[in-house]
XYZ file of C-alpha atoms in Angstrom:
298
model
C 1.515 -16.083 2.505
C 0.125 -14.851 -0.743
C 1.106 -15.668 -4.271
C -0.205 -14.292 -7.583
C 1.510 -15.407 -10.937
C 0.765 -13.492 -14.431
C -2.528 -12.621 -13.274
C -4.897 -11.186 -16.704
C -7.760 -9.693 -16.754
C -9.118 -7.445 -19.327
C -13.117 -5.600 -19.271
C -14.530 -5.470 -22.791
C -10.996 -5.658 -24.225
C -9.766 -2.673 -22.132
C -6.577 -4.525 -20.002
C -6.906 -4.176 -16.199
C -3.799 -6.633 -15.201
C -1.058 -7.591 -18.353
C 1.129 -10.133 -16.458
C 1.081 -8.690 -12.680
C 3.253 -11.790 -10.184
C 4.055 -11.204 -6.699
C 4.459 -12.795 -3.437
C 4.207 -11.525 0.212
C 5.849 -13.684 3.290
C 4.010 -13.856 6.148
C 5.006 -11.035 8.489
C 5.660 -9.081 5.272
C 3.729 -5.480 4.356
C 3.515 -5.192 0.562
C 2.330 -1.818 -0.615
C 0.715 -1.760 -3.971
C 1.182 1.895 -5.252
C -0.786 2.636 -8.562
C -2.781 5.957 -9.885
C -6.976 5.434 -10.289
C -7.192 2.841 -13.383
C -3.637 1.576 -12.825
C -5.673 -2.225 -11.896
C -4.942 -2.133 -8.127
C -8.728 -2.850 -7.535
C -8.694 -5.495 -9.808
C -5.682 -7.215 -8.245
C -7.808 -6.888 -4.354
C -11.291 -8.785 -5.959
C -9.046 -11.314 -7.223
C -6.945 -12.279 -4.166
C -10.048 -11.671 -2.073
C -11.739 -14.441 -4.531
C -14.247 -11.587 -5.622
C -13.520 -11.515 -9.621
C -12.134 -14.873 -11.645
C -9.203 -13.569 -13.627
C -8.752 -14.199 -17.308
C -5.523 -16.402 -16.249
C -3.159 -17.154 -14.189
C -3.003 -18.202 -10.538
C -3.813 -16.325 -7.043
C -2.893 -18.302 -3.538
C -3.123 -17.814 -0.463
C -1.574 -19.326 2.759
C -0.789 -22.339 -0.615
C -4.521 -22.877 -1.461
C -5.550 -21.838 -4.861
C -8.350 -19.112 -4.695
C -9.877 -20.218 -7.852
C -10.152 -23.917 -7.385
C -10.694 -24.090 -3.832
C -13.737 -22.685 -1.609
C -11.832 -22.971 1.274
C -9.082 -20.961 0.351
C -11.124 -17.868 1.152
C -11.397 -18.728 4.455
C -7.497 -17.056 4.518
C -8.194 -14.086 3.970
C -9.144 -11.174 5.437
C -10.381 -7.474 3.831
C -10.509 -3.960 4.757
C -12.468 -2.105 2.379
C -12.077 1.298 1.121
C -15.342 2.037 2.110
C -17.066 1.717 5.401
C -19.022 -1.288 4.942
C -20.506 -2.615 8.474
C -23.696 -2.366 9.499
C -24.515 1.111 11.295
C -27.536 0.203 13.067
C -25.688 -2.947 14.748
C -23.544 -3.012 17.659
C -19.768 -3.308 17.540
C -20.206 -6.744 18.943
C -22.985 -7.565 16.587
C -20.761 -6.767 13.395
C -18.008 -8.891 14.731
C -20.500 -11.666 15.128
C -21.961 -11.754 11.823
C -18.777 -12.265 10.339
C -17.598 -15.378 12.202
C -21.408 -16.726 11.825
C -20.227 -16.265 7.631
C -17.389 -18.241 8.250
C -18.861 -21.255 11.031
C -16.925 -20.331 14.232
C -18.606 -22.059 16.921
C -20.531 -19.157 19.343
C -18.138 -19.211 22.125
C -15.394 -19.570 19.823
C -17.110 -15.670 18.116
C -17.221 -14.797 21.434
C -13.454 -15.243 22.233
C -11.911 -13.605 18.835
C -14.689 -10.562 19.271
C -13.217 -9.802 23.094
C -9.616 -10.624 21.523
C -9.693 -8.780 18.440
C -11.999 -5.786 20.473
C -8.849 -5.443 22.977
C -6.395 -5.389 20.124
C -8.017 -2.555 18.123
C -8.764 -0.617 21.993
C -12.451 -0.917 21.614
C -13.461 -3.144 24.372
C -15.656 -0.485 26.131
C -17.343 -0.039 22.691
C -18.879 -3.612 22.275
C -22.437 -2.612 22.719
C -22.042 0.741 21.061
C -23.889 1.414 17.113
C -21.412 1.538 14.759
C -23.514 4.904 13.722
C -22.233 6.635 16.676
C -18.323 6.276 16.104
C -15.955 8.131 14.430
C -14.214 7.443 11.096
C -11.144 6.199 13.072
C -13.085 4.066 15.508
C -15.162 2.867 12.120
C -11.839 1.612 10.274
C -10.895 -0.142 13.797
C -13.801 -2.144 13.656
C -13.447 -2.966 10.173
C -9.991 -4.249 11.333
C -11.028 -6.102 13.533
C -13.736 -7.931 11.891
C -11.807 -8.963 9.349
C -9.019 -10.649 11.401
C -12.166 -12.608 13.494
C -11.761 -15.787 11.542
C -7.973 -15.746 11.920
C -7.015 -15.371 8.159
C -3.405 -15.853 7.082
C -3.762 -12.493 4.394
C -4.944 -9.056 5.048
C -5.917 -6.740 2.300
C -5.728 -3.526 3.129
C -7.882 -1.136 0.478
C -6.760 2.761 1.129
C -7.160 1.784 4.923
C -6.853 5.531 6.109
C -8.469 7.352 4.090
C -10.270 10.763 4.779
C -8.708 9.797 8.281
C -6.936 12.949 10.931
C -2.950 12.732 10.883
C -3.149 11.552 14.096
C -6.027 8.812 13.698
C -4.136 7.786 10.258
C -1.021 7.355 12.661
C -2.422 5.090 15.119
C -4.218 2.621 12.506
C -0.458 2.448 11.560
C 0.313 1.490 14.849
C -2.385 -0.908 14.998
C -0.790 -2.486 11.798
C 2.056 -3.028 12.243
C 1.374 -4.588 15.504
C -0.553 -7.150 13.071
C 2.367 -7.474 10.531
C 4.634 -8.578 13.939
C 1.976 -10.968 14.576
C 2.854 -12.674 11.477
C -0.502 -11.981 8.973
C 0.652 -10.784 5.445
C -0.350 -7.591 4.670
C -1.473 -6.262 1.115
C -1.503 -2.184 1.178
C -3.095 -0.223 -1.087
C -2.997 3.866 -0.498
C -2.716 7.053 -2.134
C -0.650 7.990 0.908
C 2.787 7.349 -0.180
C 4.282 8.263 2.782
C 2.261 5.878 4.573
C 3.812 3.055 2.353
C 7.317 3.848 3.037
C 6.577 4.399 6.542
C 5.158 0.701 6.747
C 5.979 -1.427 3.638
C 8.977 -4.050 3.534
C 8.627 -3.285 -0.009
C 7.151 -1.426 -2.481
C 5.272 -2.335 -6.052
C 4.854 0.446 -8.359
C 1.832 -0.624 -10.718
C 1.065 1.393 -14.144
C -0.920 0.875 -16.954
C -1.526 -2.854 -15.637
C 1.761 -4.077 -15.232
C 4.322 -4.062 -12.253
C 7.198 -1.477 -13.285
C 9.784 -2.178 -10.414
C 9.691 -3.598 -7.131
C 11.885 -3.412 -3.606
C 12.765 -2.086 -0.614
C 11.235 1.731 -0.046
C 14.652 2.277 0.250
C 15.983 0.640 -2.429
C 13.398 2.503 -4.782
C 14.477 5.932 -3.420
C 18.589 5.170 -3.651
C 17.909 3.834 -7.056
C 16.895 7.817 -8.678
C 19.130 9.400 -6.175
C 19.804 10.427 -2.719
C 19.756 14.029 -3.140
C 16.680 15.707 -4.424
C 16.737 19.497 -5.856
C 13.247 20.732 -6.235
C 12.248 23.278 -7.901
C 9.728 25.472 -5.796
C 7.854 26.935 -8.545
C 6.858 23.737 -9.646
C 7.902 24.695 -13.101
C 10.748 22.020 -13.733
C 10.768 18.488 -12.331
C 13.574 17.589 -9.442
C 16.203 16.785 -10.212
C 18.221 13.670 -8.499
C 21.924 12.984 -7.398
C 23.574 10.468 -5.506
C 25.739 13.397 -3.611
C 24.713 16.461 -1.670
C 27.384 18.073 -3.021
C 26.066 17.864 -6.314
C 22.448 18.546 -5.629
C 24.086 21.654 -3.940
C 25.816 22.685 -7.109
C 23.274 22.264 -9.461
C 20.977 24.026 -7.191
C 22.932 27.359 -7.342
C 23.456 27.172 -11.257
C 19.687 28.136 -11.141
C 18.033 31.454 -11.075
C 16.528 30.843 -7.819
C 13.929 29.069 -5.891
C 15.469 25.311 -5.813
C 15.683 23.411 -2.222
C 18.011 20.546 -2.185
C 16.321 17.714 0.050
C 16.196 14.054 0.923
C 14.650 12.219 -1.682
C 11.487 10.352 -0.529
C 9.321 7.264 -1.854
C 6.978 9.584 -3.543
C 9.988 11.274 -5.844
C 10.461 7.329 -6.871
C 7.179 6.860 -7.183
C 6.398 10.217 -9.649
C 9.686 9.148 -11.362
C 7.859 5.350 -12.384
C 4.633 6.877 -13.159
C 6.587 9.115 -15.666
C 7.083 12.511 -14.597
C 9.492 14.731 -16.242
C 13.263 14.349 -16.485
C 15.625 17.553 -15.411
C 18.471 16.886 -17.432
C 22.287 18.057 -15.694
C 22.647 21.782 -17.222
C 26.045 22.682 -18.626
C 26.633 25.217 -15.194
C 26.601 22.078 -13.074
C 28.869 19.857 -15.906
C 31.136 22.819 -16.098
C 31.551 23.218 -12.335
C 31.815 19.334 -11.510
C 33.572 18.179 -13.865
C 33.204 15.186 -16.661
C 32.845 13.172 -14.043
C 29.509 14.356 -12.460
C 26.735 11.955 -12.194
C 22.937 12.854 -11.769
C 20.302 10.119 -11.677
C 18.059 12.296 -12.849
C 18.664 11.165 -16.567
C 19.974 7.958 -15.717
C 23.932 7.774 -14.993
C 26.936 10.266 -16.654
C-alpha cells in the first residue's frame, strides 16, 4: 500500500505541497488530478524516494521512504517521459533494471519472459527500443518497472501523446495490474482516463488536496444533469434532475445541450471555473422548490 501524511515541501519559499495525506490499498487506482504547478510532480519524487520533503511522512508497502533504503525497493515508476535506453534491446532494458535492484540472473531472466508476456511483447525481446512505437515504448516502460515485483506503481501521464486506441489498451494492460493487487498512483491530464480507471479520485490545487472520492461520488456531488452552453460563453450549469436541466435549458436563447455530467465537469468545478447561477425563468417555472447544484443547494 502507500501512505503519505501532511507531506511539505516548498522551493525558495514558493509552496509545492501545504499538507497533502493520502492512502491507496493495494488493488486500489488513485488518480491524482492537478493543473501544471498544482505539486503533482512533487508528490511522484517523493513517494518514488527522489526529493526529501520538508515534513511529514511517505510509506510504502509500511516502510518509511525517508528512513529506510529498502523501502524503495517497493516501488515501481512510469515516467512521463520515455526514459529507456534506445540503442538496447527490450530484453537488455529489462535486465538493467533488476541488475539495479540484485535479482539473481535467472531470477531477471524469469520476471523479463513474465513481465514481456504480460505487456504482449515476447516476440520483441531482442528488438532496439529505437525501433518501436510510442505504445510499444510505454509497454516496456511498464514492464520494467514491475521487474523487481514492487508493491506501488506510479504512473506519471502514462499515455500521453498516445492513439485512442493505443491509450485504450495500456488501460487494459492496467487494470489487469490493479487486479493483480499492485497499488496504482495515476497522474494524467486525461480526465476521462481517470474516471474510466480510478477507484477514486484526488483533485489537487494550489498544493493542497480539495476533495477526494469515488469518480462517481465527485460527479453526483455538482449534479447529475449538466446544461452546457455551446458557445462556451457561460459555464454549465448542474442539477440533480433532468427535468430541471431540461427547463433551464429552454429559458435560454438558444444553443444549451443538457447532458450527463462527467468527472471533468467536477473536476473544472474544483479548479474554480465559473458558477451559472438558476435564472428567474427556471425559478419561475419550477417553483420555490427547485434545486440546482450549480450554486450549491436552493
Amino acid at each position: 500500500m502507500i501512505a503519505a501524511a501532511d507531506l511539505r515541501k516548498s522551493y525558495k519559499d514558493q509552496p509545492a505541497l501545504r499538507g497533502v495525506s493520502f492512502s491507496v490499498a493495494s488493488g486500489e487506482l488513485y488518480a491524482y488530478l492537478g493543473p501544471n504547478g498544482a505539486g503533482k510532480t512533487t508528490t511522484i519524487r517523493i513517494m518514488t524516494g527522489l526529493t526529501r520533503p520538508d515534513s511529514g511522512t511517505a510509506l510504502v508497502a509500511g516502510r518509511d521512504l525517508l528512513r529506510d533504503p529498502k523501502a524503495k525497493a517497493g516501488v515501481g515508476m512510469v515516467a512521463q517521459t520515455i526514459n529507456l535506453d534506445m540503442e538496447l534491446t527490450v530484453a537488455e532494458n529489462l535486465d538493467i533494471h533488476g541488475r539495479l535492484f540484485g535479482m539473481s540472473r535467472t531470477r531477471r531472466r524469469e520476471k523479463a519472459a513474465e513481465w514481456l508476456g504480460r505487456v504482449e511483447l515476447s516476440g520483441r525481446a531482442d528488438s532496439q527500443v529505437k525501433t518501436l512505437s510510442g505504445g510499444l515504448r510505454r509497454r516496456v516502460m511498464i514492464a520494467r518497472a514491475l521487474m523487481h515485483e514492487p508493491a506501488a506503481l506510479f504512473l506519471d501521464e502514462p499515455t500521453v501523446g498516445l492513439d485512442a486506441d493505443i491509450r485504450r489498451q495500456i488501460w487494459a494492460l492496467i487494470k489487469d495490474l490493479q487486479a493483480s493487487g499492485v497499488a496504482i498512483f495515476l497522474t494524467t491530464h486525461y480526465i476521462e482516463e481517470a474516471e474510466a480507471l480510478a477507484d477514486r479520485v484526488a483533485f489537487l490545487r494550489d498544493g493542497l488536496i480539495t476533495a477526494t472520492d469515488t469518480p462517481r461520488n465527485l460527479i453526483e456531488a455538482i449534479g447529475a444533469w449538466a446544461a452546457v452552453d455551446l458557445t462556451g460563453k457561460s459555464p454549465a450549469a448542474f442539477f440533480q434532475e433532468r427535468a430541471d436541466a431540461m427547463a433551464h435549458a429552454a429559458c435560454q436563447a438558444g444553443g444549451v445541450a443538457v447532458r450527463p455530467t462527467s468527472l471533468e465537469d467536477a473536476y473544472l468545478r474544483a479548479m474554480g471555473s465559473g458558477v451559472l447561477e438558476p435564472d428567474a425563468c427556471l425559478e419561475a417555472k419550477a417553483g420555490p422548490a427547485a434545486t440546482t447544484t450549480s450554486g450549491g443547494a436552493r
